[in-house]
Tab-separated table of C-alpha atoms and ligand atoms in Angstrom:
chain	number	residue	atom	x	y	z
A	4	MET	CA	-25.192	18.972	-21.766
A	5	ALA	CA	-21.164	18.290	-22.781
A	6	ASN	CA	-19.419	20.649	-19.656
A	7	THR	CA	-17.328	23.371	-22.118
A	8	ARG	CA	-14.301	23.290	-19.983
A	9	TYR	CA	-14.290	19.916	-19.891
A	10	PRO	CA	-15.800	18.603	-22.678
A	11	HIS	CA	-14.689	15.295	-21.932
A	12	GLN	CA	-16.277	15.529	-18.480
A	13	VAL	CA	-18.111	11.903	-16.775
A	14	LYS	CA	-20.298	11.467	-14.358
A	15	ILE	CA	-18.930	8.993	-11.832
A	16	ALA	CA	-19.293	7.201	-8.694
A	17	VAL	CA	-16.828	5.683	-6.750
A	18	ILE	CA	-17.064	3.224	-4.096
A	19	GLY	CA	-15.074	2.642	-1.010
A	20	ALA	CA	-13.245	5.868	0.935
A	21	GLY	CA	-9.872	4.602	1.745
A	22	PRO	CA	-6.767	5.745	0.230
A	23	VAL	CA	-7.345	4.168	-2.934
A	24	GLY	CA	-10.778	5.487	-3.290
A	25	VAL	CA	-10.010	8.554	-1.972
A	26	THR	CA	-7.044	9.287	-4.074
A	27	THR	CA	-8.803	7.939	-7.088
A	28	ALA	CA	-12.353	10.508	-7.041
A	29	VAL	CA	-9.592	13.550	-6.284
A	30	CYS	CA	-7.523	12.778	-9.319
A	31	PHE	CA	-10.395	12.335	-11.175
A	32	ALA	CA	-12.243	15.627	-10.466
A	33	SER	CA	-9.196	16.974	-10.065
A	34	LEU	CA	-8.712	15.934	-14.699
A	35	GLY	CA	-11.844	17.656	-14.789
A	36	HIS	CA	-14.909	14.907	-14.577
A	37	LYS	CA	-17.524	15.236	-11.472
A	38	VAL	CA	-17.641	12.649	-8.184
A	39	ILE	CA	-19.191	10.838	-5.788
A	40	CYS	CA	-17.006	8.990	-3.246
A	41	VAL	CA	-19.377	6.671	-1.138
A	42	ASP	CA	-18.366	5.446	2.188
A	43	TYR	CA	-20.949	3.466	4.583
A	44	ASP	CA	-17.919	4.830	7.468
A	45	HIS	CA	-20.071	8.311	8.988
A	46	GLU	CA	-17.328	9.274	10.761
A	47	LYS	CA	-14.728	8.978	7.430
A	48	ILE	CA	-16.905	10.868	5.147
A	49	SER	CA	-17.606	13.479	7.964
A	50	SER	CA	-13.627	14.362	8.360
A	51	LEU	CA	-13.939	13.588	4.351
A	52	ALA	CA	-16.552	16.825	3.275
A	53	LYS	CA	-14.945	18.547	5.929
A	54	GLY	CA	-11.370	18.566	3.636
A	55	LYS	CA	-9.694	16.268	6.231
A	56	THR	CA	-8.553	12.637	5.184
A	57	PRO	CA	-8.460	10.364	7.425
A	58	PHE	CA	-5.587	9.179	6.392
A	59	TYR	CA	-1.822	10.444	5.803
A	60	GLU	CA	-1.367	11.348	1.944
A	61	PRO	CA	0.745	13.789	1.169
A	62	ASN	CA	-0.928	16.345	-1.341
A	63	LEU	CA	-4.486	14.871	-0.882
A	64	ALA	CA	-5.790	16.704	1.451
A	65	LYS	CA	-5.360	19.978	-0.221
A	66	LEU	CA	-6.967	18.577	-3.431
A	67	VAL	CA	-9.890	17.083	-1.739
A	68	LYS	CA	-10.554	21.113	-0.679
A	69	LEU	CA	-9.829	22.282	-4.112
A	70	ASN	CA	-12.236	19.902	-5.889
A	71	CYS	CA	-15.027	19.959	-3.045
A	72	GLN	CA	-14.952	24.577	-3.819
A	73	ALA	CA	-14.589	23.718	-7.411
A	74	GLU	CA	-18.403	21.662	-7.102
A	75	ARG	CA	-16.131	17.914	-9.164
A	76	LEU	CA	-15.945	16.469	-5.933
A	77	LYS	CA	-18.559	15.032	-2.786
A	78	PHE	CA	-18.499	12.913	-0.360
A	79	SER	CA	-21.612	11.008	0.539
A	80	ASN	CA	-22.984	8.036	2.249
A	81	ASN	CA	-25.897	7.394	0.301
A	82	ILE	CA	-24.705	5.263	-2.131
A	83	ASN	CA	-27.977	4.733	-4.279
A	84	GLU	CA	-28.142	8.590	-4.743
A	85	ALA	CA	-24.178	7.464	-5.967
A	86	VAL	CA	-25.109	5.352	-8.433
A	87	LYS	CA	-28.430	6.968	-9.591
A	88	ASP	CA	-26.745	10.010	-10.221
A	89	SER	CA	-23.535	8.452	-12.401
A	90	LEU	CA	-22.801	6.952	-15.325
A	91	VAL	CA	-19.705	5.162	-13.909
A	92	ILE	CA	-19.429	3.649	-10.987
A	93	PHE	CA	-15.120	2.424	-9.857
A	94	ILE	CA	-15.454	-0.102	-6.939
A	95	ALA	CA	-12.421	0.343	-4.912
A	96	VAL	CA	-12.887	-1.151	-1.558
A	97	GLY	CA	-11.005	-3.630	1.033
A	98	THR	CA	-10.036	-7.133	-0.263
A	99	PRO	CA	-8.900	-8.545	2.918
A	100	THR	CA	-6.675	-12.003	3.819
A	101	GLN	CA	-8.903	-14.420	5.451
A	102	SER	CA	-6.866	-16.992	7.329
A	103	ASN	CA	-6.209	-19.536	4.385
A	104	GLY	CA	-4.832	-17.034	2.380
A	105	GLU	CA	-8.139	-16.504	-0.100
A	106	PRO	CA	-9.192	-12.941	-0.654
A	107	ASP	CA	-12.277	-11.777	1.628
A	108	LEU	CA	-14.603	-10.992	-1.304
A	109	THR	CA	-17.843	-9.411	0.900
A	110	TYR	CA	-17.009	-5.995	0.649
A	111	ILE	CA	-17.119	-6.228	-2.437
A	112	LYS	CA	-20.662	-8.265	-2.704
A	113	ASN	CA	-22.423	-5.813	-0.550
A	114	ALA	CA	-21.151	-2.920	-3.068
A	115	ILE	CA	-22.291	-4.789	-5.794
A	116	LYS	CA	-25.631	-5.640	-4.145
A	117	ALA	CA	-25.744	-1.893	-3.790
A	118	ILE	CA	-24.665	-1.494	-6.613
A	119	GLY	CA	-27.577	-3.751	-8.140
A	120	SER	CA	-30.821	-2.369	-6.080
A	121	ALA	CA	-30.293	1.296	-6.767
A	122	MET	CA	-29.272	0.567	-10.278
A	123	THR	CA	-32.400	2.407	-12.657
A	124	ASP	CA	-30.278	2.806	-15.577
A	125	TYR	CA	-27.078	1.361	-17.987
A	126	LYS	CA	-23.932	1.535	-15.948
A	127	LEU	CA	-20.249	1.154	-16.412
A	128	ILE	CA	-18.540	-0.328	-13.124
A	129	VAL	CA	-15.638	-0.958	-13.041
A	130	GLU	CA	-13.781	-2.993	-10.725
A	131	LYS	CA	-10.066	-1.391	-8.564
A	132	SER	CA	-9.685	-3.553	-5.762
A	133	THR	CA	-7.270	-5.860	-6.386
A	134	VAL	CA	-8.860	-9.138	-6.649
A	135	PRO	CA	-8.046	-12.531	-8.013
A	136	VAL	CA	-8.198	-13.451	-11.606
A	137	MET	CA	-11.887	-14.346	-12.777
A	138	THR	CA	-13.520	-12.210	-9.504
A	139	CYS	CA	-15.406	-9.570	-12.693
A	140	ASP	CA	-16.751	-13.481	-14.284
A	141	TRP	CA	-18.789	-13.598	-10.965
A	142	ILE	CA	-19.026	-9.922	-10.171
A	143	LYS	CA	-20.645	-9.777	-13.747
A	144	SER	CA	-23.128	-13.034	-12.706
A	145	THR	CA	-23.492	-11.569	-9.064
A	146	LEU	CA	-24.916	-8.600	-10.545
A	147	ASN	CA	-27.120	-10.036	-13.102
A	148	ARG	CA	-28.863	-11.983	-9.679
A	149	TYR	CA	-29.939	-8.269	-8.518
A	150	LEU	CA	-30.719	-6.746	-11.709
A	151	PRO	CA	-34.074	-6.488	-13.908
A	152	LYS	CA	-33.241	-8.475	-16.891
A	153	ASN	CA	-34.223	-4.714	-19.129
A	154	ILE	CA	-31.070	-2.984	-17.526
A	155	LYS	CA	-27.790	-2.887	-19.320
A	156	PHE	CA	-24.656	-3.141	-17.310
A	157	ASP	CA	-20.919	-3.326	-18.533
A	158	ILE	CA	-18.359	-4.827	-16.669
A	159	ALA	CA	-14.585	-3.999	-16.408
A	160	TYR	CA	-10.694	-3.917	-14.263
A	161	ASN	CA	-9.538	-0.822	-13.913
A	162	PRO	CA	-6.477	-1.935	-11.740
A	163	GLU	CA	-5.051	0.835	-9.571
A	164	PHE	CA	-1.087	0.909	-9.354
A	165	LEU	CA	-0.579	3.807	-6.938
A	166	ARG	CA	2.359	3.387	-3.740
A	167	GLU	CA	0.877	4.875	-0.289
A	168	GLY	CA	3.182	8.115	0.104
A	169	CYS	CA	2.736	9.138	-3.244
A	170	ALA	CA	-0.598	8.329	-4.758
A	171	VAL	CA	-1.722	11.794	-5.930
A	172	ARG	CA	1.596	11.646	-7.993
A	173	ASP	CA	1.053	8.103	-9.420
A	174	PHE	CA	-2.192	8.221	-10.417
A	175	LEU	CA	-1.784	10.978	-12.061
A	176	ASN	CA	1.836	10.000	-13.735
A	177	PRO	CA	1.446	6.415	-13.763
A	178	ASP	CA	3.777	4.205	-15.892
A	179	ARG	CA	0.578	2.654	-17.526
A	180	ILE	CA	-2.675	2.116	-17.454
A	181	VAL	CA	-4.040	-0.681	-17.662
A	182	LEU	CA	-8.047	-1.493	-19.043
A	183	GLY	CA	-9.285	-4.944	-18.706
A	184	VAL	CA	-13.172	-4.537	-21.413
A	185	GLU	CA	-15.225	-6.948	-22.704
A	186	THR	CA	-17.536	-3.677	-24.542
A	187	GLU	CA	-16.793	-1.504	-27.002
A	188	LYS	CA	-18.869	1.207	-24.485
A	189	ALA	CA	-16.651	0.351	-21.908
A	190	LYS	CA	-13.568	1.401	-23.860
A	191	ARG	CA	-14.802	4.177	-25.227
A	192	LEU	CA	-15.621	5.420	-21.553
A	193	LEU	CA	-13.029	4.443	-19.622
A	194	LEU	CA	-10.673	6.240	-23.084
A	195	LYS	CA	-12.197	9.445	-22.357
A	196	ILE	CA	-11.697	9.359	-18.558
A	197	TYR	CA	-8.465	8.467	-18.781
A	198	GLN	CA	-7.590	11.153	-22.164
A	199	PRO	CA	-6.094	13.599	-20.316
A	200	ILE	CA	-3.612	11.480	-18.819
A	201	LYS	CA	-0.301	10.955	-20.904
A	202	ALA	CA	0.506	7.232	-20.143
A	203	PRO	CA	0.253	4.052	-22.502
A	204	LYS	CA	-3.089	2.681	-22.019
A	205	LEU	CA	-3.042	-1.446	-22.823
A	206	ILE	CA	-6.248	-2.217	-23.613
A	207	THR	CA	-6.746	-5.475	-22.811
A	208	ASP	CA	-10.226	-8.703	-21.359
A	209	ILE	CA	-10.984	-8.798	-18.671
A	210	ARG	CA	-9.487	-12.196	-17.563
A	211	SER	CA	-5.237	-11.129	-18.138
A	212	ALA	CA	-5.699	-7.414	-16.582
A	213	GLU	CA	-6.575	-9.253	-12.841
A	214	LEU	CA	-4.091	-11.173	-13.912
A	215	ILE	CA	-1.677	-8.151	-14.377
A	216	LYS	CA	-2.293	-6.918	-11.256
A	217	HIS	CA	-1.538	-9.372	-9.363
A	218	SER	CA	1.321	-10.709	-11.393
A	219	ALA	CA	3.248	-7.254	-10.540
A	220	ASN	CA	2.732	-7.183	-7.051
A	221	ALA	CA	3.663	-10.969	-6.968
A	222	PHE	CA	6.536	-9.466	-9.084
A	223	LEU	CA	7.805	-6.853	-6.999
A	224	ALA	CA	7.749	-9.143	-3.662
A	225	THR	CA	9.825	-11.155	-5.716
A	226	LYS	CA	12.373	-8.674	-6.216
A	227	ILE	CA	12.052	-7.771	-3.065
A	228	SER	CA	12.770	-11.006	-1.353
A	229	PHE	CA	15.289	-11.519	-3.757
A	230	ILE	CA	17.858	-9.639	-3.188
A	231	ASN	CA	17.054	-10.235	0.645
A	232	ALA	CA	18.162	-13.444	0.145
A	233	ILE	CA	21.551	-11.585	-1.844
A	234	ALA	CA	21.861	-9.871	1.235
A	235	ASN	CA	22.598	-13.054	3.685
A	236	ILE	CA	25.061	-14.689	1.493
A	237	CYS	CA	26.094	-11.120	2.132
A	238	GLU	CA	26.460	-11.231	5.636
A	239	LEU	CA	28.256	-14.932	5.580
A	240	THR	CA	30.526	-13.814	2.801
A	241	GLY	CA	31.446	-10.360	3.664
A	242	ALA	CA	30.470	-8.980	0.230
A	243	ASP	CA	28.736	-5.825	0.891
A	244	ILE	CA	24.757	-6.002	-0.567
A	245	GLU	CA	24.453	-1.597	-1.588
A	246	LYS	CA	27.323	-2.621	-4.268
A	247	VAL	CA	25.993	-5.975	-5.427
A	248	ALA	CA	22.569	-4.669	-5.792
A	249	LEU	CA	24.194	-1.554	-7.767
A	250	GLY	CA	26.420	-3.509	-9.841
A	251	LEU	CA	22.731	-5.948	-10.697
A	252	GLY	CA	20.691	-2.344	-10.990
A	253	PHE	CA	22.825	-1.685	-14.230
A	254	ASP	CA	20.978	-4.192	-16.054
A	255	LYS	CA	18.399	-3.167	-17.756
A	256	ARG	CA	17.043	-6.838	-17.952
A	257	ILE	CA	17.098	-6.232	-14.643
A	258	GLY	CA	16.729	-2.338	-13.431
A	259	PRO	CA	17.415	-1.016	-9.994
A	260	TYR	CA	14.240	-0.181	-8.466
A	261	PHE	CA	13.275	-2.669	-5.356
A	262	LEU	CA	16.315	-4.509	-5.056
A	263	LYS	CA	16.524	-2.702	-1.490
A	264	ALA	CA	18.000	-5.582	1.078
A	265	GLY	CA	15.871	-4.813	4.766
A	266	ILE	CA	13.813	-6.438	6.864
A	267	GLY	CA	10.856	-6.521	3.830
A	268	PHE	CA	8.358	-5.949	2.999
A	269	GLY	CA	4.090	-5.010	4.996
A	270	GLY	CA	1.452	-3.086	3.995
A	271	PHE	CA	-1.788	-3.416	2.796
A	272	CYS	CA	-0.603	-4.816	-1.142
A	273	LEU	CA	2.054	-7.158	-1.212
A	274	PRO	CA	1.458	-9.684	1.518
A	275	LYS	CA	-2.144	-10.139	1.165
A	276	ASP	CA	-1.967	-9.775	-2.848
A	277	LEU	CA	0.854	-12.475	-2.454
A	278	LYS	CA	-1.340	-14.980	-0.492
A	279	ALA	CA	-4.055	-14.358	-2.478
A	280	PHE	CA	-2.108	-15.201	-5.953
A	281	ILE	CA	-1.343	-18.555	-4.109
A	282	HIS	CA	-4.727	-19.677	-3.088
A	283	GLN	CA	-5.884	-19.038	-6.332
A	284	ALA	CA	-3.404	-20.096	-8.940
A	285	LYS	CA	-3.705	-23.578	-6.146
A	286	LYS	CA	-7.227	-22.910	-6.994
A	287	ILE	CA	-7.354	-23.539	-10.997
A	288	GLY	CA	-5.023	-26.139	-10.758
A	289	TYR	CA	-1.255	-24.263	-10.383
A	290	ASN	CA	0.951	-24.942	-7.604
A	291	PHE	CA	2.560	-21.230	-7.090
A	292	ARG	CA	5.836	-22.704	-5.219
A	293	MET	CA	8.235	-19.793	-5.731
A	294	LEU	CA	6.065	-17.444	-4.245
A	295	GLN	CA	5.378	-19.439	-1.286
A	296	GLU	CA	9.393	-18.853	-0.757
A	297	VAL	CA	9.435	-15.251	-1.807
A	298	GLU	CA	6.522	-15.364	1.810
A	299	ARG	CA	9.065	-17.376	3.290
A	300	ILE	CA	12.396	-15.427	2.826
A	301	ASN	CA	10.271	-12.569	4.098
A	302	ILE	CA	8.887	-14.100	7.935
A	303	THR	CA	12.630	-14.759	7.889
A	304	GLN	CA	14.269	-11.452	7.499
A	305	ARG	CA	11.958	-9.965	10.221
A	306	GLU	CA	12.879	-13.515	12.428
A	307	GLN	CA	17.089	-13.439	11.546
A	308	PHE	CA	16.515	-8.980	12.386
A	309	VAL	CA	15.665	-9.977	15.824
A	310	LYS	CA	17.998	-13.009	15.796
A	311	LYS	CA	20.859	-9.985	15.571
A	312	ILE	CA	19.994	-7.970	17.830
A	313	ALA	CA	19.292	-10.712	20.650
A	314	GLY	CA	23.139	-11.690	19.253
A	315	GLN	CA	24.489	-8.126	20.576
A	316	LEU	CA	21.879	-8.060	23.927
A	317	LYS	CA	19.524	-10.593	26.350
A	318	LEU	CA	16.661	-9.057	25.591
A	319	LYS	CA	14.942	-10.358	28.944
A	320	GLY	CA	14.064	-6.344	30.660
A	321	LYS	CA	16.417	-4.818	28.006
A	322	GLN	CA	14.987	-1.270	26.652
A	323	ILE	CA	14.617	-1.480	23.277
A	324	GLY	CA	13.899	2.114	21.082
A	325	ILE	CA	12.113	1.634	17.941
A	326	LEU	CA	12.477	4.092	15.405
A	327	GLY	CA	9.571	3.722	12.595
A	328	LEU	CA	6.424	2.187	12.895
A	329	SER	CA	4.954	2.618	9.188
A	330	PHE	CA	5.297	-0.304	6.379
A	331	LYS	CA	7.341	2.517	4.451
A	332	PRO	CA	8.159	6.848	4.833
A	333	ASN	CA	5.223	8.999	4.270
A	334	THR	CA	2.676	6.881	5.266
A	335	ASP	CA	0.613	6.261	8.395
A	336	ASP	CA	-0.695	3.174	6.724
A	337	VAL	CA	0.643	-0.026	9.430
A	338	ARG	CA	-0.873	-2.331	8.239
A	339	SER	CA	0.891	-5.594	8.000
A	340	ALA	CA	4.161	-3.734	8.671
A	341	PRO	CA	7.180	-5.709	9.724
A	342	SER	CA	7.629	-3.099	12.518
A	343	ILE	CA	4.137	-5.377	14.019
A	344	ASP	CA	5.700	-8.789	13.706
A	345	ILE	CA	9.407	-7.352	15.166
A	346	ILE	CA	8.332	-5.669	18.087
A	347	LYS	CA	5.838	-8.429	19.149
A	348	ARG	CA	8.737	-10.789	18.813
A	349	LEU	CA	11.054	-8.219	21.206
A	350	LYS	CA	8.212	-8.134	23.605
A	351	SER	CA	7.776	-12.095	24.064
A	352	ALA	CA	11.209	-12.165	24.592
A	353	GLY	CA	10.890	-9.635	27.762
A	354	ALA	CA	12.003	-7.076	26.049
A	355	LYS	CA	10.422	-2.954	26.353
A	356	ILE	CA	9.118	-0.846	23.743
A	357	LYS	CA	9.420	2.709	23.335
A	358	ALA	CA	8.617	4.022	19.896
A	359	TYR	CA	8.321	6.861	17.662
A	360	ASP	CA	7.011	7.433	14.197
A	361	PRO	CA	6.388	10.778	12.340
A	362	LYS	CA	2.845	9.872	11.192
A	363	ALA	CA	2.019	6.394	12.046
A	364	MET	CA	1.199	6.458	16.341
A	365	VAL	CA	-2.200	7.181	15.772
A	366	GLN	CA	-2.745	4.090	13.962
A	367	ALA	CA	-0.056	1.747	16.060
A	368	LYS	CA	-1.707	2.431	19.518
A	369	LYS	CA	-4.899	0.871	17.383
A	370	ILE	CA	-3.095	-2.563	17.187
A	371	MET	CA	0.119	-1.712	19.940
A	372	PRO	CA	-1.852	0.126	22.761
A	373	ASP	CA	0.772	-1.207	25.528
A	374	ILE	CA	4.242	0.121	24.223
A	375	GLN	CA	5.924	3.841	24.990
A	376	TYR	CA	5.083	6.698	22.500
A	377	CYS	CA	7.777	9.398	22.746
A	378	GLU	CA	7.486	12.845	21.202
A	379	ASN	CA	10.894	12.688	18.855
A	380	PRO	CA	13.534	10.644	18.044
A	381	TYR	CA	15.790	11.666	21.089
A	382	GLU	CA	13.024	10.767	23.368
A	383	VAL	CA	13.249	6.943	22.080
A	384	ALA	CA	16.988	7.133	22.668
A	385	GLN	CA	17.567	8.184	26.574
A	386	GLU	CA	18.388	5.335	28.290
A	387	SER	CA	17.657	2.767	25.841
A	388	ASP	CA	19.521	-0.363	26.049
A	389	CYS	CA	20.018	-0.052	22.328
A	390	LEU	CA	18.194	1.707	19.229
A	391	VAL	CA	16.077	-0.152	16.410
A	392	ILE	CA	15.455	1.817	12.610
A	393	LEU	CA	12.605	-0.283	11.303
A	394	THR	CA	11.177	2.304	8.613
A	395	GLU	CA	13.549	4.866	6.529
A	396	TRP	CA	11.881	7.776	7.211
A	397	LYS	CA	13.676	11.059	5.799
A	398	ILE	CA	14.139	12.269	8.985
A	399	PHE	CA	15.916	9.895	10.213
A	400	GLN	CA	19.231	10.454	8.133
A	401	LYS	CA	19.502	13.206	9.392
A	402	LEU	CA	19.324	12.645	13.056
A	403	ASP	CA	21.640	14.745	15.348
A	404	LEU	CA	24.128	11.006	15.894
A	405	ARG	CA	26.369	12.345	18.752
A	406	LYS	CA	23.734	13.111	20.706
A	407	ILE	CA	21.567	9.919	20.111
A	408	LYS	CA	25.351	8.386	21.184
A	409	ARG	CA	25.092	10.716	24.625
A	410	LEU	CA	21.929	9.369	25.220
A	411	LEU	CA	21.777	5.489	24.677
A	412	LYS	CA	22.762	4.029	27.690
A	413	LYS	CA	24.698	1.872	24.608
A	414	PRO	CA	25.642	2.598	21.815
A	415	ILE	CA	24.253	0.192	19.248
A	416	ILE	CA	21.699	0.717	16.539
A	417	PHE	CA	20.480	-1.854	14.401
A	418	ASP	CA	19.233	-0.654	11.020
A	419	GLY	CA	16.690	-2.567	9.449
A	420	ARG	CA	16.968	-0.020	6.530
A	421	ASN	CA	20.755	0.493	6.061
A	422	ILE	CA	20.215	4.461	6.353
A	423	PHE	CA	23.203	4.938	7.756
A	424	ALA	CA	26.740	3.897	5.874
A	425	PRO	CA	28.840	1.434	8.584
A	426	GLU	CA	31.827	3.108	8.331
A	427	LYS	CA	30.630	6.390	8.858
A	428	MET	CA	28.722	4.507	12.067
A	429	ARG	CA	31.726	3.339	13.844
A	430	ARG	CA	34.077	6.248	13.289
A	431	LEU	CA	31.244	7.843	15.628
A	432	GLY	CA	31.797	4.894	17.761
A	433	PHE	CA	28.326	3.038	17.767
A	434	ILE	CA	28.199	-0.883	17.637
A	435	TYR	CA	25.834	-1.215	14.040
A	436	GLN	CA	24.270	-4.032	12.527
A	437	SER	CA	22.120	-3.520	9.159
A	438	ILE	CA	21.209	-5.883	6.612
A	439	GLY	CA	24.021	-7.326	4.089
A	440	ARG	CA	27.228	-4.892	5.381
A	441	LEU	CA	29.803	-5.556	7.530
B	8	NAD	P1	-9.371	0.170	3.270
B	8	NAD	O1	-9.695	-0.652	3.278
B	8	NAD	O2	-8.395	1.050	3.098
B	8	NAD	O3	-10.672	1.208	2.397
B	8	NAD	C1	-11.194	0.428	1.596
B	8	NAD	C2	-12.761	1.412	1.721
B	8	NAD	O4	-13.768	0.584	1.870
B	8	NAD	C3	-13.007	1.046	3.415
B	8	NAD	O5	-13.239	2.792	3.797
B	8	NAD	C4	-14.192	0.417	3.582
B	8	NAD	O6	-15.561	1.414	4.636
B	8	NAD	C5	-15.002	0.999	2.429
B	8	NAD	N1	-16.038	0.276	2.507
B	8	NAD	C6	-16.213	-1.242	2.379
B	8	NAD	N2	-17.233	-1.888	1.599
B	8	NAD	C7	-18.193	-0.735	1.652
B	8	NAD	C8	-19.322	-0.693	0.780
B	8	NAD	N3	-19.930	-1.715	0.322
B	8	NAD	N4	-20.309	0.679	0.711
B	8	NAD	C9	-19.323	1.247	0.729
B	8	NAD	N5	-17.917	1.648	1.246
B	8	NAD	C10	-17.432	0.257	1.289
B	8	NAD	O7	-8.549	0.122	1.186
B	8	NAD	P2	-7.353	0.731	-0.017
B	8	NAD	O8	-6.031	0.501	0.821
B	8	NAD	O9	-7.893	1.856	-0.372
B	8	NAD	O10	-7.197	-0.511	-0.876
B	8	NAD	C11	-8.730	-0.446	-1.811
B	8	NAD	C12	-8.191	-1.841	-2.442
B	8	NAD	O11	-6.924	-1.207	-3.578
B	8	NAD	C13	-7.631	-3.648	-2.215
B	8	NAD	O12	-7.957	-4.579	-3.219
B	8	NAD	C14	-6.528	-2.739	-2.564
B	8	NAD	O13	-5.372	-4.524	-2.500
B	8	NAD	C15	-6.382	-1.598	-3.527
B	8	NAD	N6	-4.953	-1.544	-3.904
B	8	NAD	C16	-4.614	-1.064	-2.664
B	8	NAD	C17	-2.983	0.506	-2.345
B	8	NAD	C18	-2.615	0.876	-1.603
B	8	NAD	O14	-1.132	1.124	-1.828
B	8	NAD	N7	-3.605	1.240	-0.431
B	8	NAD	C19	-3.228	0.658	-3.596
B	8	NAD	C20	-3.456	-0.302	-4.949
B	8	NAD	C21	-4.464	-1.515	-5.514
């Protein structure tokens, strides 16, 4: 029977309780749908069931609690039950990279197997994880192998463009919703699910939708590496990257976003999706050299930053204070964060590391247990030979810089995110080096 309060209500299962799965489940529940979010990780599910998110994401925990109380959202380890109780199943499991750049689709394969063994009637299976073009063809044939012939299903691809740190806002106010479908029924169901969201809805074939997601991430990565390459030219010529980026951004054909020079991109998505795209392009007969260069510039940017530090002080035996570990502000995610690579390089040159991050220290400790973690930025500065800024958290912009100067052994700051104005820093008596600015 139709729900009178939410006439568009659909029963949905979301497989995977990572940042994408939980955000998807919570937001669909907030729109009035009935949602079960499943993960085989018992710890994650039991903490979510208590209203606690296993990662930091603004506003998410509050919405988890609200929707669970309203009985529109449930967390479970039982994929069987979730599939049986739902009409539409979203797959939001991880697609990490293997050493050759190929994405590891094992999690998707396991999810498909589990869905196939639980299905007794029609389902729409929506792939949301980021995958290379033509993966849904493989999903379809894999599912066909596990299903009796009389059970019907549709496959769709609905890429996710949310950014960690503002995931809820992005999900509910997207620039566009892309729906890759091959049947009218799949299209109708997905439009019903997304009906309350006012955004352009682009209906495409499945392969085009898959390609939209990889192309979007590749383009964003290209923009970052491009501005970082220009920042290098600025350093060689005395020009100022902030002014150059401003001048570029006013041009509507270019736009002002993703033109922030720094130590490059990291995180779970851009590096792995770039690798996967390069790999898939090669597999289908296209050598995507441009993206290889985007990747190379990104890694070089970190190397050059370490060289900048080493050019100012001999690293052996020095105490380096690090501010910021997450790959960007407002998240505790340190997956493929530039901080990990930079700290590794500093340590192998003989430096000792003290670090602080407002949210990411628990995650960072799992990867880097052997550095010193501090309670606040001032403890980091205390007796350090220099301060290195790796993430542009807002609170770092509000530091008491006079106090920092007093606490540091030498008043040296290397700013990998350009959060301070060079002139102001020099006026305060710092030796200050940033990216693409003299
Ligand atoms: P994640 O790896 O953090 O979380 C995935 C979750 O799926 C894990 O909790 C894991 O235990 C669970 N899982 C794996 N296999 C399962 C199975 N068979 N049954 C039940 N649970 C299973 O991943 P994420 O960051 O949430 O990203 C998911 C996908 O979305 C990836 O493909 C990613 O590229 C894409 N994406 C991520 C973001 C982002 O900002 N994180 C944004 C857009 C798209």
